[in-house]
mmCIF file of C-alpha atoms and ligand atoms in Angstrom:
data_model
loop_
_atom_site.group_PDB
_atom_site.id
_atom_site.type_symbol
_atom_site.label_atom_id
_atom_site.label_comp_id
_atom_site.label_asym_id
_atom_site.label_seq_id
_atom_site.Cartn_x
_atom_site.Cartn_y
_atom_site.Cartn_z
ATOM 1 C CA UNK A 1 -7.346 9.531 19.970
ATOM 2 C CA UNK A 2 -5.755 6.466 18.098
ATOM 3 C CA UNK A 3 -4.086 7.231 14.890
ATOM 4 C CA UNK A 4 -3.906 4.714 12.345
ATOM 5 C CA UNK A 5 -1.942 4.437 8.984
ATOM 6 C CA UNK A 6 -3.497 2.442 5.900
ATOM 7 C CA UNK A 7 -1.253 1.185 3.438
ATOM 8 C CA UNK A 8 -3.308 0.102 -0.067
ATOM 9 C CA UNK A 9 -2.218 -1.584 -2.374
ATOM 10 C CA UNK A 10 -1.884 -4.969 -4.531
ATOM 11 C CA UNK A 11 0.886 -6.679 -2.892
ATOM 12 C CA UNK A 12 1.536 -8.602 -5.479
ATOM 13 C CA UNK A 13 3.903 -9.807 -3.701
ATOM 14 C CA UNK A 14 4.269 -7.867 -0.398
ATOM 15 C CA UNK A 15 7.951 -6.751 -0.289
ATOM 16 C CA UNK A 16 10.209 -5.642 2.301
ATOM 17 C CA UNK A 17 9.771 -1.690 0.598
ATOM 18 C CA UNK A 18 5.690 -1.834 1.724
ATOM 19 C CA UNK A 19 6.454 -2.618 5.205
ATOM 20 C CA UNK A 20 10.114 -0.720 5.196
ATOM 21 C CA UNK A 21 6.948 2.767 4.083
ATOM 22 C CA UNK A 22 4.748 1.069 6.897
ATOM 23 C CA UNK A 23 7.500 1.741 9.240
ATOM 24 C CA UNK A 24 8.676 5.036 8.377
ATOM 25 C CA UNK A 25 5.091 6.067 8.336
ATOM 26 C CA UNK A 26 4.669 5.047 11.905
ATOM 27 C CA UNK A 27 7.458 6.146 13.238
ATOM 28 C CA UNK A 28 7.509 9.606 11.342
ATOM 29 C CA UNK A 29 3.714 10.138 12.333
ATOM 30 C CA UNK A 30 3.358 8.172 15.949
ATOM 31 C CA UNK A 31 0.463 6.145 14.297
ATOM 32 C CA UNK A 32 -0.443 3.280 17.150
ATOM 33 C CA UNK A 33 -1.200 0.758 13.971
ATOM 34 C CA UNK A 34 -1.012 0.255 10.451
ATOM 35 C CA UNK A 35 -3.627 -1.526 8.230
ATOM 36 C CA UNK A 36 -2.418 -3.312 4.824
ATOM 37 C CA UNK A 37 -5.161 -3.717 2.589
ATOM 38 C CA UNK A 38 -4.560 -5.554 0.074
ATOM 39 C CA UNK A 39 -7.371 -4.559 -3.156
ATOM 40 C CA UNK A 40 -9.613 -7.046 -4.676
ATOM 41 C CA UNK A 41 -9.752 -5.850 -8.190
ATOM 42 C CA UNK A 42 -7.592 -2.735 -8.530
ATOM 43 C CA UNK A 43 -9.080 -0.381 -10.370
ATOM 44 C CA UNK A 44 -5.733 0.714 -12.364
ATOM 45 C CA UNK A 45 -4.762 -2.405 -12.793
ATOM 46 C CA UNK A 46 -7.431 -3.737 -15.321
ATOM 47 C CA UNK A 47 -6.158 -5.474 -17.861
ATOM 48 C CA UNK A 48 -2.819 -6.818 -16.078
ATOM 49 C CA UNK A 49 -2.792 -10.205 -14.640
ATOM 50 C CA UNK A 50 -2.861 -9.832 -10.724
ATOM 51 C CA UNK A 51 -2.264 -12.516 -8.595
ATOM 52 C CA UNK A 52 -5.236 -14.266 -6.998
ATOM 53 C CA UNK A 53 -6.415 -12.597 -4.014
ATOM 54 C CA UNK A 54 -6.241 -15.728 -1.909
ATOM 55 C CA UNK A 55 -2.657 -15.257 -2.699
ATOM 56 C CA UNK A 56 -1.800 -12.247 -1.623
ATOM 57 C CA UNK A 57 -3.758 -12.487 1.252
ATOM 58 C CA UNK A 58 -1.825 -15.804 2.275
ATOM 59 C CA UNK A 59 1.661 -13.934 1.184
ATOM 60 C CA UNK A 60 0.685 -10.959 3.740
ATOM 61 C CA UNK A 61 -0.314 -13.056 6.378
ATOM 62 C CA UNK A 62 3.258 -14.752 6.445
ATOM 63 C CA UNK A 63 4.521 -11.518 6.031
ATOM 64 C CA UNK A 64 2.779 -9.343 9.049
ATOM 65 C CA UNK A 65 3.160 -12.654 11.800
ATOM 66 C CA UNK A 66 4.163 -11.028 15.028
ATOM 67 C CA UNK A 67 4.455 -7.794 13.741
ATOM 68 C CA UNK A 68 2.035 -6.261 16.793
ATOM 69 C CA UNK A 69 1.378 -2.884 14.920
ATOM 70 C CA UNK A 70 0.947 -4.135 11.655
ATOM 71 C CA UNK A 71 -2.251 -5.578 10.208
ATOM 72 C CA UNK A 72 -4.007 -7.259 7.371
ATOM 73 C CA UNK A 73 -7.088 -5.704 6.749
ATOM 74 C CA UNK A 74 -9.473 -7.676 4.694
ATOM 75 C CA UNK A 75 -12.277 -4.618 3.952
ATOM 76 C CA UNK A 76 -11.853 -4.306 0.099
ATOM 77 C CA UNK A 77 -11.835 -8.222 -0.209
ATOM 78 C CA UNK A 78 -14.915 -8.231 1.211
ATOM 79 C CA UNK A 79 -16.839 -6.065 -0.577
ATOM 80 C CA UNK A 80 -15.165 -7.341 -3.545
ATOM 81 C CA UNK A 81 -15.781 -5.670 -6.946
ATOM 82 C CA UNK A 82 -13.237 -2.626 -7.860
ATOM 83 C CA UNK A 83 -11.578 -0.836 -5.032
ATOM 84 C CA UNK A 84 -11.727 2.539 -3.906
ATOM 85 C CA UNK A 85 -9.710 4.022 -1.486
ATOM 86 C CA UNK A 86 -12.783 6.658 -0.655
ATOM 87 C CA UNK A 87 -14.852 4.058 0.168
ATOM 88 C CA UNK A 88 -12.332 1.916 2.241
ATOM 89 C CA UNK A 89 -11.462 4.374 4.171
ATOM 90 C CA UNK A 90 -15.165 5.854 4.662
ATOM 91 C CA UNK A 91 -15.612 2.064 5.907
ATOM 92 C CA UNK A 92 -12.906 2.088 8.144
ATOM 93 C CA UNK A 93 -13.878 5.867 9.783
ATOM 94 C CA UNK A 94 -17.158 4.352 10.769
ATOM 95 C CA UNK A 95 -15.271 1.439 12.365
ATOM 96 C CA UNK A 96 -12.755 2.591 14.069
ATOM 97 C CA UNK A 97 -14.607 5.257 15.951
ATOM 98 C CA UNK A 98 -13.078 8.781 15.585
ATOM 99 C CA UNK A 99 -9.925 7.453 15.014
ATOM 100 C CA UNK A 100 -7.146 9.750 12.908
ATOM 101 C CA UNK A 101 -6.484 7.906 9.682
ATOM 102 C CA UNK A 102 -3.524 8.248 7.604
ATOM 103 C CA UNK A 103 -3.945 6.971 4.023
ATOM 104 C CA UNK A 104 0.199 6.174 2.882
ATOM 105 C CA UNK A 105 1.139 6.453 -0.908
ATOM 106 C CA UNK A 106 4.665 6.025 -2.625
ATOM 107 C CA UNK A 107 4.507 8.834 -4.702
ATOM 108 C CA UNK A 108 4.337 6.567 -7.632
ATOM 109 C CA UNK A 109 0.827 5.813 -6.679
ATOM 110 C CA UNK A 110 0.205 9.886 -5.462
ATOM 111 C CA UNK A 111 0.781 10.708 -9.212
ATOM 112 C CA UNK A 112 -2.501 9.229 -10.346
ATOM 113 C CA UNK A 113 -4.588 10.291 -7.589
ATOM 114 C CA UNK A 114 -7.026 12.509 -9.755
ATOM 115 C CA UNK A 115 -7.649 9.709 -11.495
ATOM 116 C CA UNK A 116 -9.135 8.177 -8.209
ATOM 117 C CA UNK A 117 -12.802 8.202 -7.744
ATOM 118 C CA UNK A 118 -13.857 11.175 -5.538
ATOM 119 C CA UNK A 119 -10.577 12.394 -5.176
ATOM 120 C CA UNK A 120 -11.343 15.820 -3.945
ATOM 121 C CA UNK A 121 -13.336 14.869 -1.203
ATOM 122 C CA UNK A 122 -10.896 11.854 -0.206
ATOM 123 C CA UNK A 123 -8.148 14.424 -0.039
ATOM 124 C CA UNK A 124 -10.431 16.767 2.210
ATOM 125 C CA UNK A 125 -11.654 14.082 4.713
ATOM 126 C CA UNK A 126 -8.334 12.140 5.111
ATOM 127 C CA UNK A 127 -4.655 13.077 6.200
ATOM 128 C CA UNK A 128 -2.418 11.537 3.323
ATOM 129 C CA UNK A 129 1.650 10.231 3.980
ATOM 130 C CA UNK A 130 3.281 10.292 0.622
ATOM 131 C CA UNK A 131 7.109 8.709 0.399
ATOM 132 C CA UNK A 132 9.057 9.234 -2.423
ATOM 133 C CA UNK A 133 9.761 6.419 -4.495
ATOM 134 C CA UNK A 134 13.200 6.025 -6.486
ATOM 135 C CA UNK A 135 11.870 7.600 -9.944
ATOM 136 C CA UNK A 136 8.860 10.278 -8.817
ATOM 137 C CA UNK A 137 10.288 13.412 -7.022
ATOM 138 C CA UNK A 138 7.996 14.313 -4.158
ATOM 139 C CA UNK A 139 7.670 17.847 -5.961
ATOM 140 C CA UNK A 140 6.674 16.304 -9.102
ATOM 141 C CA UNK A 141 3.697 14.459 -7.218
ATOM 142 C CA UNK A 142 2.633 17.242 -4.835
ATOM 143 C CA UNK A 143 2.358 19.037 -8.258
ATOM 144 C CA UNK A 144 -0.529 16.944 -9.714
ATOM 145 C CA UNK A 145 -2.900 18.427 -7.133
ATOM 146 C CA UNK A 146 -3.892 22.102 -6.048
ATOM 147 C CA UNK A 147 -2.416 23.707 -3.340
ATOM 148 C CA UNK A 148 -5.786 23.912 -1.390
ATOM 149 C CA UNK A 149 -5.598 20.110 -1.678
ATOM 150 C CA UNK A 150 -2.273 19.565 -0.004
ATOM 151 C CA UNK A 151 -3.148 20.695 3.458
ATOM 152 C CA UNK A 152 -3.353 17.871 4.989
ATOM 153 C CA UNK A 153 -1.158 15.968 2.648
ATOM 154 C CA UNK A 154 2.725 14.973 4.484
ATOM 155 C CA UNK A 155 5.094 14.518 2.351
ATOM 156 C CA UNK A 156 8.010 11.709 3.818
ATOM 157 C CA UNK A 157 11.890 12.451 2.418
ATOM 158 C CA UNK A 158 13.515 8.939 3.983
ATOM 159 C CA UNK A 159 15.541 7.098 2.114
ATOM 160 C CA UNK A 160 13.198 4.640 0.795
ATOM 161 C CA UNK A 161 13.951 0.705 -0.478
ATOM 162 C CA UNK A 162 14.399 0.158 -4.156
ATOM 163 C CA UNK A 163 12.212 -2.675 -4.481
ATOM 164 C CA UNK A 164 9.141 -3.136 -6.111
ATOM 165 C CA UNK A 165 6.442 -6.413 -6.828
ATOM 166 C CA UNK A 166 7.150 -6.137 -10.630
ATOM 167 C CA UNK A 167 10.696 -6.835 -10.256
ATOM 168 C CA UNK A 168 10.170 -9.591 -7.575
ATOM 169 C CA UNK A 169 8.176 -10.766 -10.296
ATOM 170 C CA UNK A 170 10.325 -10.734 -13.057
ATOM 171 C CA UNK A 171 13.004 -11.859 -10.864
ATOM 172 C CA UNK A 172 11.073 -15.036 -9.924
ATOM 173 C CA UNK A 173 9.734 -15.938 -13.621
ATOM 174 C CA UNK A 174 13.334 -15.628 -14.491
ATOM 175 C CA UNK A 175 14.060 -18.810 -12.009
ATOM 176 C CA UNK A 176 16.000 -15.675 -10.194
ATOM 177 C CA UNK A 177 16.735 -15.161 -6.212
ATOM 178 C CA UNK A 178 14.157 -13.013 -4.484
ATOM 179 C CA UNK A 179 15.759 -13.559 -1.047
ATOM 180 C CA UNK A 180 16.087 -10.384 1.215
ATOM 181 C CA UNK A 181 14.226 -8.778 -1.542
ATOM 182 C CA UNK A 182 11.030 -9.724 0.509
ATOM 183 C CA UNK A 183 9.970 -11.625 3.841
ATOM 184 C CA UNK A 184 11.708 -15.447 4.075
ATOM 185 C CA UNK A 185 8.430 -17.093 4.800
ATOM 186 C CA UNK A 186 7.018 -15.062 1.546
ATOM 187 C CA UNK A 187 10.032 -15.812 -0.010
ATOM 188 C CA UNK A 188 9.543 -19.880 0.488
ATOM 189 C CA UNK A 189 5.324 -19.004 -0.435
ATOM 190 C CA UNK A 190 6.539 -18.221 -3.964
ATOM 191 C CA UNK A 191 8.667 -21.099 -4.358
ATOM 192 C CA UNK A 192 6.374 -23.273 -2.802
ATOM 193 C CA UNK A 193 3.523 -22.511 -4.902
ATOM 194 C CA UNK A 194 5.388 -21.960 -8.029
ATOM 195 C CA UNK A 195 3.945 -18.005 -8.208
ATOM 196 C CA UNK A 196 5.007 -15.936 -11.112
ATOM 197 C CA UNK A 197 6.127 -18.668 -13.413
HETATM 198 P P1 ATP B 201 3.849 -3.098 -8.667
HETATM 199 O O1 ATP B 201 5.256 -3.025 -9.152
HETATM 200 O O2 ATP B 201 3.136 -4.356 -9.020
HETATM 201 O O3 ATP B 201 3.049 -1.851 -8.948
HETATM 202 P P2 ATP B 201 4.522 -2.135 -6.044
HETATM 203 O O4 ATP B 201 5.849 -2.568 -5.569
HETATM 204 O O5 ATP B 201 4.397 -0.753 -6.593
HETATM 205 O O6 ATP B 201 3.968 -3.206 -7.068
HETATM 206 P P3 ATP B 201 1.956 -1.885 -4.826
HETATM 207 O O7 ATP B 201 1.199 -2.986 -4.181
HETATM 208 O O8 ATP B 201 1.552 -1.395 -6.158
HETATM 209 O O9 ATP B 201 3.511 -2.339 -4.864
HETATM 210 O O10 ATP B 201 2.116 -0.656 -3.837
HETATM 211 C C1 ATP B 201 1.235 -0.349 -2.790
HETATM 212 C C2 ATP B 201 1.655 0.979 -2.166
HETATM 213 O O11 ATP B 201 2.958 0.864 -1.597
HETATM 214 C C3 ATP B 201 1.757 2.126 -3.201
HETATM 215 O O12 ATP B 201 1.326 3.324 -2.562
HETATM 216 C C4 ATP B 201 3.228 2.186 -3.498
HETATM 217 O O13 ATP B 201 3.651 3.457 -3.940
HETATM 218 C C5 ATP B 201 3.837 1.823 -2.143
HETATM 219 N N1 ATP B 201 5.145 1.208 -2.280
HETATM 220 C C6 ATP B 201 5.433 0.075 -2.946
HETATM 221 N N2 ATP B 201 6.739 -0.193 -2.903
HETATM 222 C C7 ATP B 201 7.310 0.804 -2.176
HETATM 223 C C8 ATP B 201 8.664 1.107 -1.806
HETATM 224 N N3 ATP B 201 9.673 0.347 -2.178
HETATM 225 N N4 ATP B 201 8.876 2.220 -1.059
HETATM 226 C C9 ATP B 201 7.835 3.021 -0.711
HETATM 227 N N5 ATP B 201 6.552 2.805 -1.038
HETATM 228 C C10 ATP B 201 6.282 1.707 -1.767
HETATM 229 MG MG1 MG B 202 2.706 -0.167 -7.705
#
């Protein structure tokens, strides 16, 4: 049975941490691939200005060329309105036919999760990967659910990358260097198309 990690998110831009937890993930779990799906409206993010999806889209594409286990995944795009993990991944059970699927969080993003719609039932149908990101303790976030809700919840203790999109963003309306901070050809995307001025 093929085991396959999905990796939500904004990627606003897609940074060198995302596909740094990708990795780990895959290696840590033996998934065969890794979806990145980038959301269309996100949900928590109402009220911030999020880069056009065409955007990000473009930014991951540069980013995931020739990486053979790593994949844009366009579901949420496509059905467009507010994304929710629950139904994303509901979509992608049907697809991919039995298949094991491993929904990764930074435990940044694990915090929240009650505040994600049907997030009992997500946590029952769907094996969760949580890393630790510089800031949120993994015991702090495996706190903010029931113990009958972490079963199939893995928490991840590597060493994780310091980065995040909000300070690639500040960095780049600040005229700063983003360089090594996140892909080149993403990198060169920004500048290009004067993002985040
Ligand atoms: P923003 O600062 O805009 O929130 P972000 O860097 O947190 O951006 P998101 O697109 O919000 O990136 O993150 C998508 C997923 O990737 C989340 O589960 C988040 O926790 C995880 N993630 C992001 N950056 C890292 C990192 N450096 N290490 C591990 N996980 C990360
Ligand atoms: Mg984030």
């Amino acid at each position: 049975m093929s085991k396959i990690g999905v990796l939500g998110g904004t990627f606003d831009p897609l940074h060198y941490g995302h596909l740094r937890a990708a990795e780990v993930a895959r290696d840590a779990l033996s998934l065969d691939r890794v979806l990145f799906v980038p959301a269309a409206n996100p949900p928590h993010k109402q009220g911030v200005t999020v880069t056009d999806v065409g955007a990000r889209v473009d930014m991951l594409e540069l980013g995931l060329a020739g990486e053979a286990e790593f994949e844009l995944c366009r579901a949420e795009i496509e059905r467009g309105g507010p994304s929710y993990t629950i139904e994303t991944l509901d979509e992608l059970k049907r697809q991919e036919r039995g298949a094991e699927l491993w929904f990764i969080t930074g435990s940044d993003a694990f915090l929240e999760i009650r505040t994600w719609r049907d997030w009992e039932a997500l946590l029952t149908r769907y094996s969760f990967a949580v890393h630790e990101r510089p800031g949120v303790g993994i015991d702090a976030a495996a706190a903010v659910v029931p113990e009958s809700y972490r079963e199939r919840v893995v928490f991840l203790t590597r060493e994780m990358l310091n980065i995040s999109s909000t300070e690639i963003r500040r960095l780049a309306r600040a005229k700063r260097s983003i360089r090594f901070l996140v892909p080149q050809a993403v990198d060169d995307y920004v500048r290009r198309n004067h993002l985040y001025q």
